[in-house]
Amino acid sequence: MAMSEFGIVYAVHIITVQFGSVVSKVCECLLRKGPLSSRDISRLAESDINHNQVKDILYLLIQHNCVQAFSIEPPDGSESKAIVQYIVLFNNILHRVRYNKFSRIVNEELGSECGAVLDGLLSNGRLRLGQLIERDRDSGKTIGSEAIRDSLQKLVAARFVERIPSPEPVLGNKDQEPAKKRGAKAAKILKEPETLEERVVEAATPVDAIRFPLIFEEDSNSSLADDNSNITEGKRKQRDVDSSDPSSGVIWRPNFEEFIHRLRHKACVEIVKERRDEGCAIVLRAMLEVGRSQEKKVKTDNSAPMSVGSIYEEVIKTEAGRTMLQERVEACLDQLSATSSYLPAFVTEMNDSYIVDFKSIISVAQKDEVEAVVMRRYGKEAFRMFRYLSQEGRFVETDKIADAALTEKKDTPQILLKMWKDGYLHMQKLAITGTYVPFLLWKVNKLIVTRQMLDEMYHASLNLNLRLAHELESEKELLMLPSDKLEGPLKERVKKVRAKRLLLSSTMFKLDDAIMLFHDF
């Protein structure tokens, strides 16, 4: 999805706060003008930044996973060299405000030691094992090199941490690609990514055996240890010989894709819990756990098929699911597979197997978000019109909309025009012979509405960030006072400032959840 104006402004604000205005100038140049060489950036950036400074800034942004270098293969027969270009990773910039969410996932699933290792990678971008150990030694609360090594291995095994991508992938020349013949089956499997950013990320991402190397080393070591009936001894020897540890020279970084994957699953469970019941949510959570390893990308429309038996086995592993009999699980699956006038099926049954329909679950939450905005902004009558048009999914004339939404025909055009001006409706004019007034047709274009919603949410997030920064800056001296000096009116004033900060922070947190719903899920 193309970046909107406020999306760019919001991303630039995030970089400005964390890295300063000079770095944000380079970032904004890439966001607005697309991939550029370092010399083009120094020429086009709206600031007095020389070429060496641009290179330093690019290295900094690459270190923090905000920029990726790449080059495009020159055409056949051309003697020109491939020029290294730099593309900004918009999604990774947005992820920088989600670090608390990522840390919470790891702390809950793997414990505080793994959380400490992840925090080191989140704050530094990319680190080697030795750098993580040095960072731990310099900290006030050291956990030891052995714990760092074990925690890193757990993080890689859970795919929360990955080896860094290729520093400079070479993309094939797209103009020559149509000449390559592919079979019909291959064309379906090798679906070309939509954007240049996706092409670059895909080209830079190594295969899983390289991306998550400790998983495969652990598997081979375990099988060898089983043969020798000496697992503990094998692991101890591997840890004792630091020089032979192949992971010590590997550079690691957080795997944002896996975190968004987990957050998407969590959102799906919450949506089902709200629309169905607790039992259905428990069953869906088990289904997501069963099918997780087979999901190759975040925005998967459907899960892999799974049997009732495998679902039930996963359900009874959880404390909440141990009281559920298989009959109850089957009843929940029937409930999830059912459709109604207001809810689609969340699960599809096929040949005694069940498939999670992620697209249906996410679309229900998106529809509710949009309708809530329409209700608040335009009122009940506009809400009924918008819902009717969403359900129809086609162009409908004004009078039919008035009849279906039970609104006055004289008021209907004005309400529809308001929503059209704000980008929530698509309008089509039909000229009819013999009449001066054009015949108007109306439709909800979901793609346009999604872009409109996202742009408004980016704008709101930007305003909330600026307001919070203003509040903290204006009361900076007050918040720096020691607690023993806060008495009477000063104490009450500090309470109000902290309450305001908590409110703004929680609102930003919830708004980011909504942004992920439309942009990442």
XYZ file of N, CA and C in Angstrom, residues 370-387 405 407 415-416 418-419 422:
75
model
N -14.255 1.345 10.871
C -14.687 2.360 9.898
C -16.101 2.836 10.227
N -16.991 1.903 10.528
C -18.377 2.275 10.834
C -18.468 3.120 12.104
N -17.605 2.834 13.069
C -17.587 3.638 14.302
C -17.184 5.074 13.996
N -16.205 5.252 13.099
C -15.766 6.598 12.702
C -16.894 7.319 11.963
N -17.558 6.617 11.058
C -18.671 7.211 10.302
C -19.794 7.636 11.250
N -20.091 6.802 12.225
C -21.152 7.121 13.206
C -20.802 8.377 14.002
N -19.556 8.452 14.493
C -19.156 9.613 15.303
C -19.130 10.893 14.480
N -18.701 10.791 13.238
C -18.469 11.981 12.424
C -19.730 12.472 11.704
N -20.562 11.547 11.226
C -21.689 11.948 10.367
C -23.067 11.616 10.933
N -23.131 10.817 11.989
C -24.422 10.518 12.601
C -25.007 9.176 12.178
N -26.175 8.863 12.789
C -26.810 7.558 12.601
C -27.283 7.321 11.176
N -27.840 8.353 10.555
C -28.365 8.173 9.199
C -27.225 7.838 8.217
N -26.115 8.555 8.336
C -24.956 8.278 7.483
C -24.403 6.883 7.760
N -24.430 6.484 9.025
C -23.965 5.147 9.406
C -24.793 4.073 8.706
N -26.121 4.230 8.709
C -26.990 3.241 8.050
C -26.726 3.186 6.539
N -26.530 4.374 5.936
C -26.233 4.415 4.494
C -24.904 3.718 4.190
N -23.911 4.039 4.999
C -22.573 3.467 4.766
C -22.611 1.952 4.926
N -23.295 1.461 5.960
C -23.384 0.005 6.174
C -24.110 -0.671 5.012
N -31.925 2.854 3.901
C -31.432 3.416 5.170
C -32.524 4.123 5.967
N -34.128 7.007 5.417
C -33.837 8.430 5.593
C -34.669 9.253 4.612
N -25.955 14.187 2.788
C -25.183 13.296 3.674
C -24.164 12.499 2.863
N -24.602 11.995 1.719
C -23.706 11.218 0.860
C -22.554 12.078 0.338
N -21.213 14.665 1.822
C -20.254 14.899 2.913
C -19.256 13.749 3.015
N -19.789 12.513 2.970
C -18.903 11.338 3.067
C -18.009 11.223 1.832
N -15.015 13.601 2.011
C -13.990 13.148 2.966
C -13.323 11.834 2.548
